[in-house]
Coordinates of C-alpha atoms in Angstrom, one line a residue:
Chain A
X1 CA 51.1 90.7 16.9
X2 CA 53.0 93.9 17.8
X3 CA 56.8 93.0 18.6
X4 CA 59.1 95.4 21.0
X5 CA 62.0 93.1 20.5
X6 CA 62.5 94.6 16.6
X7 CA 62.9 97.8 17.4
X8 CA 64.8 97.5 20.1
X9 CA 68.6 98.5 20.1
X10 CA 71.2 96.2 20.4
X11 CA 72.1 98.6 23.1
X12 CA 68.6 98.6 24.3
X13 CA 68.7 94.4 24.9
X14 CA 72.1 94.9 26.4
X15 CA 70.4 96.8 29.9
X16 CA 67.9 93.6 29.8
X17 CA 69.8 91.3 32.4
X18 CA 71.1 88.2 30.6
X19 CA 68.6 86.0 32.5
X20 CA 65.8 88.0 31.3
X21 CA 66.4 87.7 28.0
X22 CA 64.3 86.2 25.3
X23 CA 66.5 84.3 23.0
X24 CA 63.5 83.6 19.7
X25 CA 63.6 87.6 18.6
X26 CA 60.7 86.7 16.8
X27 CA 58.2 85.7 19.2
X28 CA 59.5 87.7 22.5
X29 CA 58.2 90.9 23.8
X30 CA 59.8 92.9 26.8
X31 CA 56.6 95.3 26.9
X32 CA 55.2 95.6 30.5
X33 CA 51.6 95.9 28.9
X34 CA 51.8 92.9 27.1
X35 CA 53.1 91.2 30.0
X36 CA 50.0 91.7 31.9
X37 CA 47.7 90.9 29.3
X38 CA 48.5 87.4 29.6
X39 CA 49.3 87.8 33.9
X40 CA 45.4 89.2 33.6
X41 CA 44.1 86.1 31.9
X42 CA 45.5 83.3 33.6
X43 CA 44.9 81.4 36.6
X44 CA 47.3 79.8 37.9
X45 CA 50.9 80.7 37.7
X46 CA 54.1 78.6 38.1
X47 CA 56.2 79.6 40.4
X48 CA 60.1 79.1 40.2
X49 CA 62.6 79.0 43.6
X50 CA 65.4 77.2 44.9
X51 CA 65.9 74.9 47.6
X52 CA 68.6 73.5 48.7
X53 CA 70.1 74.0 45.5
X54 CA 67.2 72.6 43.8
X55 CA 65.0 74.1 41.6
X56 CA 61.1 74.2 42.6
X57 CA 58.4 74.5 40.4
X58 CA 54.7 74.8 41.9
X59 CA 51.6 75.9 40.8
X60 CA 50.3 78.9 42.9
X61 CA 47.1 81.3 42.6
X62 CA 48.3 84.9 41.7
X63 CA 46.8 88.3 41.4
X64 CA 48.1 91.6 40.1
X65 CA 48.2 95.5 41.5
X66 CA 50.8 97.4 39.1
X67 CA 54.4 96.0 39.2
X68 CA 53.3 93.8 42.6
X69 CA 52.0 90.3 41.9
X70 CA 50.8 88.2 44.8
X71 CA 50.9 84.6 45.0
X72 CA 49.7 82.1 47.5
X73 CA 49.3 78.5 47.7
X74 CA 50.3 75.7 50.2
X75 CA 53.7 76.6 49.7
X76 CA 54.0 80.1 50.8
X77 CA 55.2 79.7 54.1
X78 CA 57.9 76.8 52.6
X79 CA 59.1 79.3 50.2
X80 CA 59.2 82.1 53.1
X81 CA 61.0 79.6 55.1
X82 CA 63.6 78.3 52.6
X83 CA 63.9 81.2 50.6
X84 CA 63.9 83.8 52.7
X85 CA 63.3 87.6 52.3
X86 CA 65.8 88.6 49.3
X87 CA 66.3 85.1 47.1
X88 CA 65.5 85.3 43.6
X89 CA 61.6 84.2 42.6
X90 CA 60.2 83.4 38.9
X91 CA 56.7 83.5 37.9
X92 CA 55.5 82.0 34.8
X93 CA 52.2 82.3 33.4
X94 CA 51.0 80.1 30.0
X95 CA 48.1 79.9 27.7
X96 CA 47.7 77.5 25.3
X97 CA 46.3 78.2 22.1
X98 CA 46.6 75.6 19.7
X99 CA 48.8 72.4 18.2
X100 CA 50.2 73.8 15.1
X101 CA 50.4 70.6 12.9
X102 CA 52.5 71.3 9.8
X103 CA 53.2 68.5 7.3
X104 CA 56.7 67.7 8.5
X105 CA 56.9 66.9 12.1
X106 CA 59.9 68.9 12.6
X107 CA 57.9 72.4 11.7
X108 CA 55.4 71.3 14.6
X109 CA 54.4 73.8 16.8
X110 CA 52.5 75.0 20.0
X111 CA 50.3 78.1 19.9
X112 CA 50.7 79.8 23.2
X113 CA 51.1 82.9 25.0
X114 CA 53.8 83.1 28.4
X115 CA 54.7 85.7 30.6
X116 CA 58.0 85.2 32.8
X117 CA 58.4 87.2 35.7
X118 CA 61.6 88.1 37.7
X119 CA 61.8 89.6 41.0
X120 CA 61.7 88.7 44.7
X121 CA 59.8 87.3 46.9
X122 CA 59.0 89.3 50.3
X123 CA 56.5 88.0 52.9
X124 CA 53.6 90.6 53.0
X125 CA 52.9 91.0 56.8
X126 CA 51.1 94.5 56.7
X127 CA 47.5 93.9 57.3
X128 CA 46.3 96.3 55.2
X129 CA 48.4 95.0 51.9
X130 CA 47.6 91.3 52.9
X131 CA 43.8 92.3 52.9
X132 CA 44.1 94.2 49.4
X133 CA 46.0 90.9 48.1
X134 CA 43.8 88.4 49.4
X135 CA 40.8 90.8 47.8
X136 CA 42.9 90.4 44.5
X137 CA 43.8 87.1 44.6
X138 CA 40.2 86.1 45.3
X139 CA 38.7 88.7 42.2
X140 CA 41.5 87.5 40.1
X141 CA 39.6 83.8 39.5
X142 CA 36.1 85.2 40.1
X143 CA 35.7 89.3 39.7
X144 CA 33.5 90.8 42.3
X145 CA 33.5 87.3 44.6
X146 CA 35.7 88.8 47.3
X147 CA 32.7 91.3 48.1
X148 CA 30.1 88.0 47.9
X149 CA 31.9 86.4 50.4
X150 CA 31.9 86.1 54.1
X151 CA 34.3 88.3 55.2
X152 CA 38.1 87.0 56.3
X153 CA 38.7 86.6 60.1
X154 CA 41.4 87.7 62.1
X155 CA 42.7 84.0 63.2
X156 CA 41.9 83.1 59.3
X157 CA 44.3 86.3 58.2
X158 CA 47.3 85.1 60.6
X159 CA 46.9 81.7 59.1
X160 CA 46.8 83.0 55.3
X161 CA 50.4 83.2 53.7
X162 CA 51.3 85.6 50.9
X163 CA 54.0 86.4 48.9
X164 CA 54.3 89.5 46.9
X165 CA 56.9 89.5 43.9
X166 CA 58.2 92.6 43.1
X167 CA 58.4 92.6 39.4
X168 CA 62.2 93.4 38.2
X169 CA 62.2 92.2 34.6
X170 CA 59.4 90.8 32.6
X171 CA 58.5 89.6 29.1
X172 CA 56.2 87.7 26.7
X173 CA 56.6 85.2 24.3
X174 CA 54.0 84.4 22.2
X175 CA 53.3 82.0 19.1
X176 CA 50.4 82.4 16.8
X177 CA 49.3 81.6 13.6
X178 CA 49.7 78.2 11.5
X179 CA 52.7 76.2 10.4
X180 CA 55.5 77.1 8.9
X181 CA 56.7 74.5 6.9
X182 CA 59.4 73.8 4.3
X183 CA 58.3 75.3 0.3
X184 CA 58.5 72.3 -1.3
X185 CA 56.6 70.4 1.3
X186 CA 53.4 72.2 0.5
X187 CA 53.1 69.8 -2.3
X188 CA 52.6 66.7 -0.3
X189 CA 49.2 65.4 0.5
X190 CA 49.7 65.9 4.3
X191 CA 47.0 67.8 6.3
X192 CA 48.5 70.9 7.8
X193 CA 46.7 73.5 10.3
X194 CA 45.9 73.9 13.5
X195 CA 44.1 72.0 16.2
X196 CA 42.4 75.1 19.0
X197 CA 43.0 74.6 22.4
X198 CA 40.5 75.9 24.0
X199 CA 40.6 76.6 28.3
X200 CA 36.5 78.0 29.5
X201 CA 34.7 78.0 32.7
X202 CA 31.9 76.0 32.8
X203 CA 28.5 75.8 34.2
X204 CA 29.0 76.5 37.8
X205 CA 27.3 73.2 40.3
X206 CA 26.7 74.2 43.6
X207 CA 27.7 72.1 46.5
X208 CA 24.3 70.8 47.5
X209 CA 24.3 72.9 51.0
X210 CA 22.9 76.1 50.2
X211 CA 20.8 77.9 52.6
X212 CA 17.7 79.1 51.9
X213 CA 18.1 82.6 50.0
X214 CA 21.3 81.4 48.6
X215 CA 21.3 83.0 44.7
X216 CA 23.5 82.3 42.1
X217 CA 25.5 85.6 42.8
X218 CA 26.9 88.0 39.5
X219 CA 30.6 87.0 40.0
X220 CA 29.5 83.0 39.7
X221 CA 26.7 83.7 36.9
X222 CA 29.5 86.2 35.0
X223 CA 31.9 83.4 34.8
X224 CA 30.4 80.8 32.6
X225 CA 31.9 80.7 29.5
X226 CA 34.4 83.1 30.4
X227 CA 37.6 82.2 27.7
X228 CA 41.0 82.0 28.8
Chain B
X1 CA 40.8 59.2 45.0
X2 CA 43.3 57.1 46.3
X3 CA 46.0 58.7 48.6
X4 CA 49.3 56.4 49.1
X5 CA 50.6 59.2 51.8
X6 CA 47.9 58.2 54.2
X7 CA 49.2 54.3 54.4
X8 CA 53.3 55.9 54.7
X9 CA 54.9 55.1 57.9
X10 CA 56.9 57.5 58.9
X11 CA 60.5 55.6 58.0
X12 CA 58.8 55.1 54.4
X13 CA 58.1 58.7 54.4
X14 CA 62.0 59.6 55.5
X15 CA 63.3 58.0 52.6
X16 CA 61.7 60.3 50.3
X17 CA 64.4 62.9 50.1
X18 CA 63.2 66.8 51.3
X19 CA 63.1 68.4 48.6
X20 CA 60.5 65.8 47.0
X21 CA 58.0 65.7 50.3
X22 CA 54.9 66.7 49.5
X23 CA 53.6 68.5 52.3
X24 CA 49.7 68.4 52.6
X25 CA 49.5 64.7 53.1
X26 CA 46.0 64.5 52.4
X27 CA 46.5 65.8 48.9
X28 CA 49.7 64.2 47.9
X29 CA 50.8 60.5 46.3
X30 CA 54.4 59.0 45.2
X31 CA 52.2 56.7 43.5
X32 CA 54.0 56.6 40.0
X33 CA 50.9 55.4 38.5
X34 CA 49.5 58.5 39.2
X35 CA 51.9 60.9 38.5
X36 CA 52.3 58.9 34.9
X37 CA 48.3 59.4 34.3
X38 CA 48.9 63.2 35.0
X39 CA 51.9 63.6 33.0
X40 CA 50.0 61.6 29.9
X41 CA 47.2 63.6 30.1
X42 CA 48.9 67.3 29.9
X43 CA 50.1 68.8 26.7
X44 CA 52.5 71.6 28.4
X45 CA 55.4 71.6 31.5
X46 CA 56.5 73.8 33.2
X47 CA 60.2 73.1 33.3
X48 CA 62.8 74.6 36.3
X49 CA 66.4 74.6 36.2
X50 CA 68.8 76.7 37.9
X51 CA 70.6 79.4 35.5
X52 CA 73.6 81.8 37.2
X53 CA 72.0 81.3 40.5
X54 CA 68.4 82.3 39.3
X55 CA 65.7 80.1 39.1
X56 CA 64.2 79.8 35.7
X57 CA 60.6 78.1 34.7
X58 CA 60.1 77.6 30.8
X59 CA 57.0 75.9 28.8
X60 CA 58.0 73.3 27.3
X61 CA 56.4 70.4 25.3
X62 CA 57.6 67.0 26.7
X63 CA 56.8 63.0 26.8
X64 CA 57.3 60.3 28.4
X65 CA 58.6 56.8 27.9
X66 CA 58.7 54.6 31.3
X67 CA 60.6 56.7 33.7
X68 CA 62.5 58.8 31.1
X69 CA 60.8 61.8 30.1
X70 CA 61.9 64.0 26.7
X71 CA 61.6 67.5 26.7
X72 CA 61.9 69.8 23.8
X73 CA 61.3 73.5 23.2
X74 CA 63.3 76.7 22.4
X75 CA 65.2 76.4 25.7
X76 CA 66.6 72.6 25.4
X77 CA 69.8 74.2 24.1
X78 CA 70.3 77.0 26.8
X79 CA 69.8 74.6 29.1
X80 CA 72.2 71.8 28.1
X81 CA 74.8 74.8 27.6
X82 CA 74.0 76.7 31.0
X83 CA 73.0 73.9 33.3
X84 CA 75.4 71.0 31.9
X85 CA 74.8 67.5 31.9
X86 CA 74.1 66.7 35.6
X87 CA 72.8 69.7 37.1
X88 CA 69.3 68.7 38.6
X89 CA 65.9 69.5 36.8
X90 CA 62.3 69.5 38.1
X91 CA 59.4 69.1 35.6
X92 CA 55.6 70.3 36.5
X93 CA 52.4 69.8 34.9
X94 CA 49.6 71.0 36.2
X95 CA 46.2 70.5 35.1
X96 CA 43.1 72.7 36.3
X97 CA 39.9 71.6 37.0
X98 CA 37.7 73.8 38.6
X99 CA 37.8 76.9 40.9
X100 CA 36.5 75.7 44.5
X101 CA 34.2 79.0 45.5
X102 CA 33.6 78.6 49.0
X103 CA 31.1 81.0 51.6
X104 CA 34.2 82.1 53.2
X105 CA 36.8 83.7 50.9
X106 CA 39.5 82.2 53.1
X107 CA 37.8 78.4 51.5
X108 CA 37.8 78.9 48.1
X109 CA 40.4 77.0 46.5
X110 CA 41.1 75.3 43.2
X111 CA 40.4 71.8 42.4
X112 CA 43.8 70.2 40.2
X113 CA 46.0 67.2 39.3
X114 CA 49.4 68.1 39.4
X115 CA 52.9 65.7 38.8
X116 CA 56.1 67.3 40.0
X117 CA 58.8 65.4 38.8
X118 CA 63.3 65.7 39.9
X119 CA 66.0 64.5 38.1
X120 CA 69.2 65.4 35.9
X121 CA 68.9 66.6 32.6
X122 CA 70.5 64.5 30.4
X123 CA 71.3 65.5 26.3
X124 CA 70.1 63.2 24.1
X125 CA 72.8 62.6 21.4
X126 CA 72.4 58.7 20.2
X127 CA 70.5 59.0 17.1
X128 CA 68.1 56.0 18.0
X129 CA 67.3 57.6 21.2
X130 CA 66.9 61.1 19.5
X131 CA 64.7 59.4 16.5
X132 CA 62.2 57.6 19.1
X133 CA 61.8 60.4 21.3
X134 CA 60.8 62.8 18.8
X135 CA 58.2 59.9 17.9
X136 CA 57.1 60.1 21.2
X137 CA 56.7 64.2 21.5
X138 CA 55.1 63.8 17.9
X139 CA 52.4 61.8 19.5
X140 CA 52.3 62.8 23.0
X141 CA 50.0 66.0 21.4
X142 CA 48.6 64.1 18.6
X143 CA 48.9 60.0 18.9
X144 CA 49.6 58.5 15.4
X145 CA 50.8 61.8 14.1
X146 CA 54.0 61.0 13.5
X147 CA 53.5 58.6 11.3
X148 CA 51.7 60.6 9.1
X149 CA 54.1 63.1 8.7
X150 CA 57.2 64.2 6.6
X151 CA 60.3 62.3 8.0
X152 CA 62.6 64.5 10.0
X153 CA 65.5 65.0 7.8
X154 CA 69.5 64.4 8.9
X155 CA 69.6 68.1 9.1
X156 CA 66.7 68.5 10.5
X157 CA 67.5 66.2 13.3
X158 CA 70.8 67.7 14.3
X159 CA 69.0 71.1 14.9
X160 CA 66.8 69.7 17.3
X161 CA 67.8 69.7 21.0
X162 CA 65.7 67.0 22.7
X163 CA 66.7 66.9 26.4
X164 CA 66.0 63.7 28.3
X165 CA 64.5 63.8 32.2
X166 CA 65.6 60.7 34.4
X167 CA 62.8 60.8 37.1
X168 CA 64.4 60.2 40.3
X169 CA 61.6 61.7 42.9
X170 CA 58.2 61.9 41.4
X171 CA 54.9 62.6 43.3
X172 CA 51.1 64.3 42.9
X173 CA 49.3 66.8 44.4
X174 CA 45.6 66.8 43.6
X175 CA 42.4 68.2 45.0
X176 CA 38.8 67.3 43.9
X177 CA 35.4 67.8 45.3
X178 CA 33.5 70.7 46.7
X179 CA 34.4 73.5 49.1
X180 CA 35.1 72.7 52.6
X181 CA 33.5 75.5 54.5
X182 CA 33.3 76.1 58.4
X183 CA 29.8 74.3 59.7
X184 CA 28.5 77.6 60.9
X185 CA 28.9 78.8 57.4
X186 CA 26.6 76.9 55.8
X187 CA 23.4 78.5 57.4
X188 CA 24.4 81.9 55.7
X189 CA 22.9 82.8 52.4
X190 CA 26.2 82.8 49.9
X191 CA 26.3 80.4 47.4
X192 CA 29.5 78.2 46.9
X193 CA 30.0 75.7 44.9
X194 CA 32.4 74.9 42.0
X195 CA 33.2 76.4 38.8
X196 CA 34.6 73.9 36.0
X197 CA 37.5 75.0 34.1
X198 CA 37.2 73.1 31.2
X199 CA 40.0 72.6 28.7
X200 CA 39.4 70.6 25.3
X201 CA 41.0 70.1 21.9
X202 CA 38.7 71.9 19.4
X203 CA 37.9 71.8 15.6
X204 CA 41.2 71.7 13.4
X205 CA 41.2 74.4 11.0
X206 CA 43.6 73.5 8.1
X207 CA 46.3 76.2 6.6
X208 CA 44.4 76.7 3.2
X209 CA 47.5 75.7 1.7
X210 CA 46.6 71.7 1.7
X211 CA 47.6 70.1 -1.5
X212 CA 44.9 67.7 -3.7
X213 CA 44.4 64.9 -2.0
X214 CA 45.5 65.7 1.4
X215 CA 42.4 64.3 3.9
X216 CA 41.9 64.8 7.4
X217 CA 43.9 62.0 9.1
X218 CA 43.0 59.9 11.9
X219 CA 45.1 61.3 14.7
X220 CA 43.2 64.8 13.5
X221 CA 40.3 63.4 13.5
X222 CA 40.8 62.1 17.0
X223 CA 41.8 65.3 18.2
X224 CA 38.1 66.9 17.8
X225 CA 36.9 67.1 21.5
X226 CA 39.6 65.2 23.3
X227 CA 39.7 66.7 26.7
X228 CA 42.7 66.7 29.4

């Protein structure tokens, strides 16, 4: 796996806010690319704020445009309310890959892949932005459903919140591969290796209503075994 | 399922301090059975503190012993040294189960069992404490693993930062089912339904490095499948 962090100047790391910073050289990545790979695969992010002096951790449905995620969930309008306009949000998306079982439990390991996202939160109000982000959000767990559906309504739009995050500082950190263990260990007859995680969509059910006419659309018949 | 929120009175529901509320009543529970049934079954957290005034969320692998949950991962150390002894922790683990696709976009939602846990982090220094909950991480991604592995060494225990989790506020959010659309709806010709997501434990693949004699052992063996 490509890594930015080892070419990166100590002066370099220095303009990366301390916050920001991944601490295992090794396995982080400050790349913006890289960072959306895994943004791009996921489906549910968790979200980071504080309230109260308390930190909050919820899951919420996200989507992507450039440097602009969107999130929404049941807690938009909490976070709106407690948070306000300017407080500091963190998004964090992770894929698991695998249990990396090496022979002596202290090498054990977790294949995964994260993004963490720093920026802030502002309420999008616009109607035209919170159209394009409900379109995303809604393509970002099924591509091409947002054009399938029945259209949003103006009473549905006023009721809808969303958040867009401003990305300000991003980065990956991945694992891969097997364990790592001690040399001498390698001798003992202890099974070592990995055990695959492995996150798919399944065969889609439909809800036992449909009207006459209603077809298993591309978006719905595309996503069965789509891989995380 | 079951929904404890729904038989609150309003003074039990006062006691439960803001910051813990879950706000959709019809989808929450302070049921500790159930948040214990959620934590057991994930392999991942999602873990918030608050760092220089920032909120931070890191994956972490964790377990659980009663009401005292261990946590363990690249961070533990950051966080003992930037967060201190007492400053409050949450702990989320969320676990996906389908995406809810609806005839109206503004439906679709995502079915999900997730277990938001608050309390102080607390470092775990007494080596009994430290020796039993690294058992109990072992195992909480591959019961009986432990045992079958190389001791952790004095050395080896010293570099590992466990951090312990007394639950203080603990509750669920879950949603199951089909989508929920407006009765109108249902005469149009979209089809809705829901897509699983579907995450399993698949084949282990060994290191190639396995010494003579070194077999498959049960809690491998047991991994094959296992779904969360």
């Amino acid at each position: 796996m490509e890594n930015e962090m080892n070419v990166m100047s100590k002066a370099e790391r220095e303009r990366i806010p301390p916050h920001a910073r991944i601490r295992n050289a090794k396995r982080g990545s400050y790349d913006r690319e890289q960072v959306w790979a895994v943004l791009d695969k996921g489906l549910v992010a968790h979200v980071g704020f504080i309230d109260a002096g308390r930190p909050m951790v919820i899951p919420m449905i996200y989507a992507r445009r450039g440097d602009t995620l969107y999130i929404h969930g049941a807690s938009s309008t909490r976070i709106i309310r407690k948070v306000g306009e300017t407080a500091p949000l963190s998004l964090t998306v992770t894929l698991i890959d695998g249990l990396v079982v090496a022979r002596a439990a202290f090498h054990n390991s977790v294949n995964y892949r994260c993004a963490i996202v720093h920026g802030q939160a502002r309420h999008v109000t616009d109607p035209d932005e919170l159209d394009e982000a409900l379109t995303l959000l809604t393509d970002h767990l099924l591509p091409g459903r947002w054009a399938e559906s029945r259209p949003v309504s103006a009473k549905e739009r006023k009721a809808t919140g969303v958040l867009a995050l401003e990305v300000e500082e991003a980065a990956t950190k991945v694992r891969t591969g097997g364990p790592v263990d001690d040399e001498e260990d390698y001798t003992l007859p202890i099974w070592a290796g990995v055990v695959p995680v492995v996150t798919a969509l399944g065969q889609p059910l439909d809800d036992g209503r449909l009207a006459e006419g209603a077809q298993v659309p591309p978006s719905i018949a595309a996503s069965r075994g789509r891989f995380l």
